[in-house]
Amino acid sequence: MGNKVLMDQHKIDTDNYINTIPTTLVYMAIERKLVAVFQIMDQIKPEAKETIANFRESNIENIVMLSGENLQNAKHMGDILGIDAIVAEVLPDEKLAYITKLQREGKAVAYVGDGINDGPALVQRDVGISMGRLQMLRLRLQLLF
């Protein structure tokens, strides 16, 4: 179960499912055969826009969204929030690589994450802000193990 990138890595055909509205498609495959497609729409957290405005008032530059979402959905969210750049369809290790690259360039990185997929990036950052709920994290961990 995962996004198009993961399905492509496992050579599972998803071409018949084109997303035309800003939602995320999550694919389920069994034995390399696509068996279900879920369409999910994220809600922007009420405090997100204000948080980004506070970052800007504090002279934080280059606000980038690293998202596992598809580009269309991530761009839609980024436009609403006033994000400077969008990097979409990235896996946790790719988020980590992006942050590491910025740090090698001498940049300090603050990372805001709300999900278990943000774990590696939250560890690598210079400043980390976790917005997830502990109970949800426990539930996700129980599902994974």
C-alpha atoms as a PDB file:
ATOM      1  CA  MET A   1       0.000   0.000   0.000  1.00  0.00           C
ATOM      2  CA  GLY A   2       1.454   3.387  -0.954  1.00  0.00           C
ATOM      3  CA  ASN A   3       1.749   6.192  -3.461  1.00  0.00           C
ATOM      4  CA  LYS A   4       2.482   6.075  -7.191  1.00  0.00           C
ATOM      5  CA  VAL A   5       6.227   6.279  -6.633  1.00  0.00           C
ATOM      6  CA  LEU A   6       6.145   3.139  -4.508  1.00  0.00           C
ATOM      7  CA  MET A   7       3.926   1.340  -7.018  1.00  0.00           C
ATOM      8  CA  ASP A   8       6.299   2.328  -9.850  1.00  0.00           C
ATOM      9  CA  GLN A   9       9.261   0.964  -7.856  1.00  0.00           C
ATOM     10  CA  HIS A  10       7.463  -2.367  -7.669  1.00  0.00           C
ATOM     11  CA  LYS A  11       6.374  -2.194 -11.328  1.00  0.00           C
ATOM     12  CA  ILE A  12       2.661  -2.065 -10.516  1.00  0.00           C
ATOM     13  CA  ASP A  13       0.610  -0.338 -13.229  1.00  0.00           C
ATOM     14  CA  THR A  14      -1.415   2.650 -11.996  1.00  0.00           C
ATOM     15  CA  ASP A  15      -1.828   4.461 -15.332  1.00  0.00           C
ATOM     16  CA  ASN A  16      -5.618   3.983 -15.474  1.00  0.00           C
ATOM     17  CA  TYR A  17      -6.055   6.147 -12.367  1.00  0.00           C
ATOM     18  CA  ILE A  18      -5.468   9.819 -13.108  1.00  0.00           C
ATOM     19  CA  ASN A  19      -6.088  12.322 -10.354  1.00  0.00           C
ATOM     20  CA  THR A  20      -7.826  15.448 -11.658  1.00  0.00           C
ATOM     21  CA  ILE A  21      -8.612  17.160  -8.338  1.00  0.00           C
ATOM     22  CA  PRO A  22      -6.225  18.067  -5.492  1.00  0.00           C
ATOM     23  CA  THR A  23      -6.384  14.793  -3.594  1.00  0.00           C
ATOM     24  CA  THR A  24      -3.949  12.013  -2.890  1.00  0.00           C
ATOM     25  CA  LEU A  25      -4.319   8.601  -4.430  1.00  0.00           C
ATOM     26  CA  VAL A  26      -3.213   5.700  -2.261  1.00  0.00           C
ATOM     27  CA  TYR A  27      -2.845   2.391  -4.050  1.00  0.00           C
ATOM     28  CA  MET A  28      -3.217  -1.107  -2.632  1.00  0.00           C
ATOM     29  CA  ALA A  29      -1.629  -4.036  -4.391  1.00  0.00           C
ATOM     30  CA  ILE A  30      -1.509  -7.730  -3.603  1.00  0.00           C
ATOM     31  CA  GLU A  31       1.089  -9.913  -5.307  1.00  0.00           C
ATOM     32  CA  ARG A  32       2.000  -7.048  -7.675  1.00  0.00           C
ATOM     33  CA  LYS A  33      -1.604  -6.580  -8.800  1.00  0.00           C
ATOM     34  CA  LEU A  34      -3.499  -3.362  -8.094  1.00  0.00           C
ATOM     35  CA  VAL A  35      -6.633  -4.219  -6.117  1.00  0.00           C
ATOM     36  CA  ALA A  36      -7.837  -0.854  -4.738  1.00  0.00           C
ATOM     37  CA  VAL A  37      -7.331   2.890  -5.059  1.00  0.00           C
ATOM     38  CA  PHE A  38      -8.224   5.288  -2.243  1.00  0.00           C
ATOM     39  CA  GLN A  39      -8.733   9.006  -2.816  1.00  0.00           C
ATOM     40  CA  ILE A  40      -7.811  11.115   0.214  1.00  0.00           C
ATOM     41  CA  MET A  41      -8.064  14.854   0.699  1.00  0.00           C
ATOM     42  CA  ASP A  42      -5.953  16.452   3.405  1.00  0.00           C
ATOM     43  CA  GLN A  43      -7.210  19.253   5.547  1.00  0.00           C
ATOM     44  CA  ILE A  44      -4.908  22.134   6.320  1.00  0.00           C
ATOM     45  CA  LYS A  45      -4.410  22.466  10.049  1.00  0.00           C
ATOM     46  CA  PRO A  46      -6.073  25.654  11.318  1.00  0.00           C
ATOM     47  CA  GLU A  47      -2.803  26.945  12.782  1.00  0.00           C
ATOM     48  CA  ALA A  48      -0.672  26.253   9.676  1.00  0.00           C
ATOM     49  CA  LYS A  49      -1.226  29.541   7.869  1.00  0.00           C
ATOM     50  CA  GLU A  50      -0.590  31.558  11.041  1.00  0.00           C
ATOM     51  CA  THR A  51       2.551  29.537  11.772  1.00  0.00           C
ATOM     52  CA  ILE A  52       3.954  30.285   8.320  1.00  0.00           C
ATOM     53  CA  ALA A  53       3.107  33.977   8.753  1.00  0.00           C
ATOM     54  CA  ASN A  54       5.001  33.914  12.068  1.00  0.00           C
ATOM     55  CA  PHE A  55       7.999  32.331  10.344  1.00  0.00           C
ATOM     56  CA  ARG A  56       8.002  35.132   7.777  1.00  0.00           C
ATOM     57  CA  GLU A  57       7.712  37.809  10.482  1.00  0.00           C
ATOM     58  CA  SER A  58      10.763  36.204  12.143  1.00  0.00           C
ATOM     59  CA  ASN A  59      12.711  36.576   8.863  1.00  0.00           C
ATOM     60  CA  ILE A  60      12.829  32.842   8.186  1.00  0.00           C
ATOM     61  CA  GLU A  61      13.658  32.499   4.518  1.00  0.00           C
ATOM     62  CA  ASN A  62      12.926  29.874   1.905  1.00  0.00           C
ATOM     63  CA  ILE A  63       9.953  27.969   3.281  1.00  0.00           C
ATOM     64  CA  VAL A  64       9.839  24.627   1.480  1.00  0.00           C
ATOM     65  CA  MET A  65       7.211  21.902   1.698  1.00  0.00           C
ATOM     66  CA  LEU A  66       8.622  18.362   1.505  1.00  0.00           C
ATOM     67  CA  SER A  67       5.647  16.118   0.976  1.00  0.00           C
ATOM     68  CA  GLY A  68       4.852  12.549   0.144  1.00  0.00           C
ATOM     69  CA  GLU A  69       1.709  13.906  -1.507  1.00  0.00           C
ATOM     70  CA  ASN A  70       1.351  14.073  -5.271  1.00  0.00           C
ATOM     71  CA  LEU A  71       2.521  17.328  -6.854  1.00  0.00           C
ATOM     72  CA  GLN A  72      -0.995  18.573  -7.634  1.00  0.00           C
ATOM     73  CA  ASN A  73      -2.183  18.177  -4.035  1.00  0.00           C
ATOM     74  CA  ALA A  74       1.027  19.523  -2.496  1.00  0.00           C
ATOM     75  CA  LYS A  75       1.012  22.553  -4.809  1.00  0.00           C
ATOM     76  CA  HIS A  76      -2.637  23.261  -3.960  1.00  0.00           C
ATOM     77  CA  MET A  77      -1.829  23.200  -0.230  1.00  0.00           C
ATOM     78  CA  GLY A  78       1.363  25.201  -0.739  1.00  0.00           C
ATOM     79  CA  ASP A  79      -0.459  27.893  -2.696  1.00  0.00           C
ATOM     80  CA  ILE A  80      -3.046  28.286   0.061  1.00  0.00           C
ATOM     81  CA  LEU A  81      -0.342  28.516   2.720  1.00  0.00           C
ATOM     82  CA  GLY A  82       2.087  30.745   0.804  1.00  0.00           C
ATOM     83  CA  ILE A  83       4.921  28.207   0.636  1.00  0.00           C
ATOM     84  CA  ASP A  84       7.977  29.292  -1.399  1.00  0.00           C
ATOM     85  CA  ALA A  85       8.778  25.914  -2.978  1.00  0.00           C
ATOM     86  CA  ILE A  86       7.169  22.489  -3.168  1.00  0.00           C
ATOM     87  CA  VAL A  87       9.024  19.173  -3.330  1.00  0.00           C
ATOM     88  CA  ALA A  88       6.380  16.474  -3.740  1.00  0.00           C
ATOM     89  CA  GLU A  89       6.167  12.697  -3.921  1.00  0.00           C
ATOM     90  CA  VAL A  90       9.187  12.252  -1.671  1.00  0.00           C
ATOM     91  CA  LEU A  91       9.760   9.303   0.627  1.00  0.00           C
ATOM     92  CA  PRO A  92      11.159   9.686   4.162  1.00  0.00           C
ATOM     93  CA  ASP A  93      14.746   8.981   3.052  1.00  0.00           C
ATOM     94  CA  GLU A  94      14.430  11.626   0.320  1.00  0.00           C
ATOM     95  CA  LYS A  95      13.263  14.198   2.887  1.00  0.00           C
ATOM     96  CA  LEU A  96      16.307  13.307   4.954  1.00  0.00           C
ATOM     97  CA  ALA A  97      18.611  13.677   1.922  1.00  0.00           C
ATOM     98  CA  TYR A  98      17.104  17.096   1.096  1.00  0.00           C
ATOM     99  CA  ILE A  99      17.743  18.375   4.622  1.00  0.00           C
ATOM    100  CA  THR A 100      21.259  16.935   4.694  1.00  0.00           C
ATOM    101  CA  LYS A 101      22.046  18.692   1.394  1.00  0.00           C
ATOM    102  CA  LEU A 102      20.890  22.050   2.780  1.00  0.00           C
ATOM    103  CA  GLN A 103      22.995  21.537   5.908  1.00  0.00           C
ATOM    104  CA  ARG A 104      26.071  20.708   3.799  1.00  0.00           C
ATOM    105  CA  GLU A 105      25.507  24.035   2.043  1.00  0.00           C
ATOM    106  CA  GLY A 106      25.805  25.695   5.460  1.00  0.00           C
ATOM    107  CA  LYS A 107      22.109  26.381   5.932  1.00  0.00           C
ATOM    108  CA  ALA A 108      20.307  25.914   9.218  1.00  0.00           C
ATOM    109  CA  VAL A 109      17.179  23.821   8.787  1.00  0.00           C
ATOM    110  CA  ALA A 110      13.991  23.964  10.820  1.00  0.00           C
ATOM    111  CA  TYR A 111      11.641  21.094  10.084  1.00  0.00           C
ATOM    112  CA  VAL A 112       7.980  20.883  11.005  1.00  0.00           C
ATOM    113  CA  GLY A 113       6.488  17.407  10.781  1.00  0.00           C
ATOM    114  CA  ASP A 114       3.251  15.770  11.752  1.00  0.00           C
ATOM    115  CA  GLY A 115       3.611  12.153  10.785  1.00  0.00           C
ATOM    116  CA  ILE A 116       5.658   9.051  11.250  1.00  0.00           C
ATOM    117  CA  ASN A 117       7.102   9.594   7.750  1.00  0.00           C
ATOM    118  CA  ASP A 118       8.746  12.741   9.122  1.00  0.00           C
ATOM    119  CA  GLY A 119      10.756  10.852  11.757  1.00  0.00           C
ATOM    120  CA  PRO A 120      14.127  10.690   9.952  1.00  0.00           C
ATOM    121  CA  ALA A 121      13.896  14.362   8.895  1.00  0.00           C
ATOM    122  CA  LEU A 122      12.940  15.466  12.404  1.00  0.00           C
ATOM    123  CA  VAL A 123      16.048  13.738  13.750  1.00  0.00           C
ATOM    124  CA  GLN A 124      18.404  15.357  11.194  1.00  0.00           C
ATOM    125  CA  ARG A 125      17.120  18.957  11.401  1.00  0.00           C
ATOM    126  CA  ASP A 126      18.763  21.782  13.334  1.00  0.00           C
ATOM    127  CA  VAL A 127      15.404  22.801  14.841  1.00  0.00           C
ATOM    128  CA  GLY A 128      12.470  20.398  14.857  1.00  0.00           C
ATOM    129  CA  ILE A 129       8.812  20.978  15.535  1.00  0.00           C
ATOM    130  CA  SER A 130       6.602  17.914  15.796  1.00  0.00           C
ATOM    131  CA  MET A 131       2.909  18.615  15.377  1.00  0.00           C
ATOM    132  CA  GLY A 132       1.675  15.034  15.635  1.00  0.00           C
ATOM    133  CA  ARG A 133      -0.433  13.719  18.455  1.00  0.00           C
ATOM    134  CA  LEU A 134       1.159  11.101  20.674  1.00  0.00           C
ATOM    135  CA  GLN A 135      -1.918   8.892  20.582  1.00  0.00           C
ATOM    136  CA  MET A 136      -1.952   8.905  16.764  1.00  0.00           C
ATOM    137  CA  LEU A 137       1.759   8.062  16.745  1.00  0.00           C
ATOM    138  CA  ARG A 138       1.113   5.133  19.088  1.00  0.00           C
ATOM    139  CA  LEU A 139      -1.669   3.909  16.813  1.00  0.00           C
ATOM    140  CA  ARG A 140       0.575   4.156  13.745  1.00  0.00           C
ATOM    141  CA  LEU A 141       3.377   2.311  15.517  1.00  0.00           C
ATOM    142  CA  GLN A 142       0.986  -0.456  16.545  1.00  0.00           C
ATOM    143  CA  LEU A 143      -0.114  -0.830  12.942  1.00  0.00           C
ATOM    144  CA  LEU A 144       3.485  -1.030  11.731  1.00  0.00           C
ATOM    145  CA  PHE A 145       4.759  -3.581  14.203  1.00  0.00           C
END
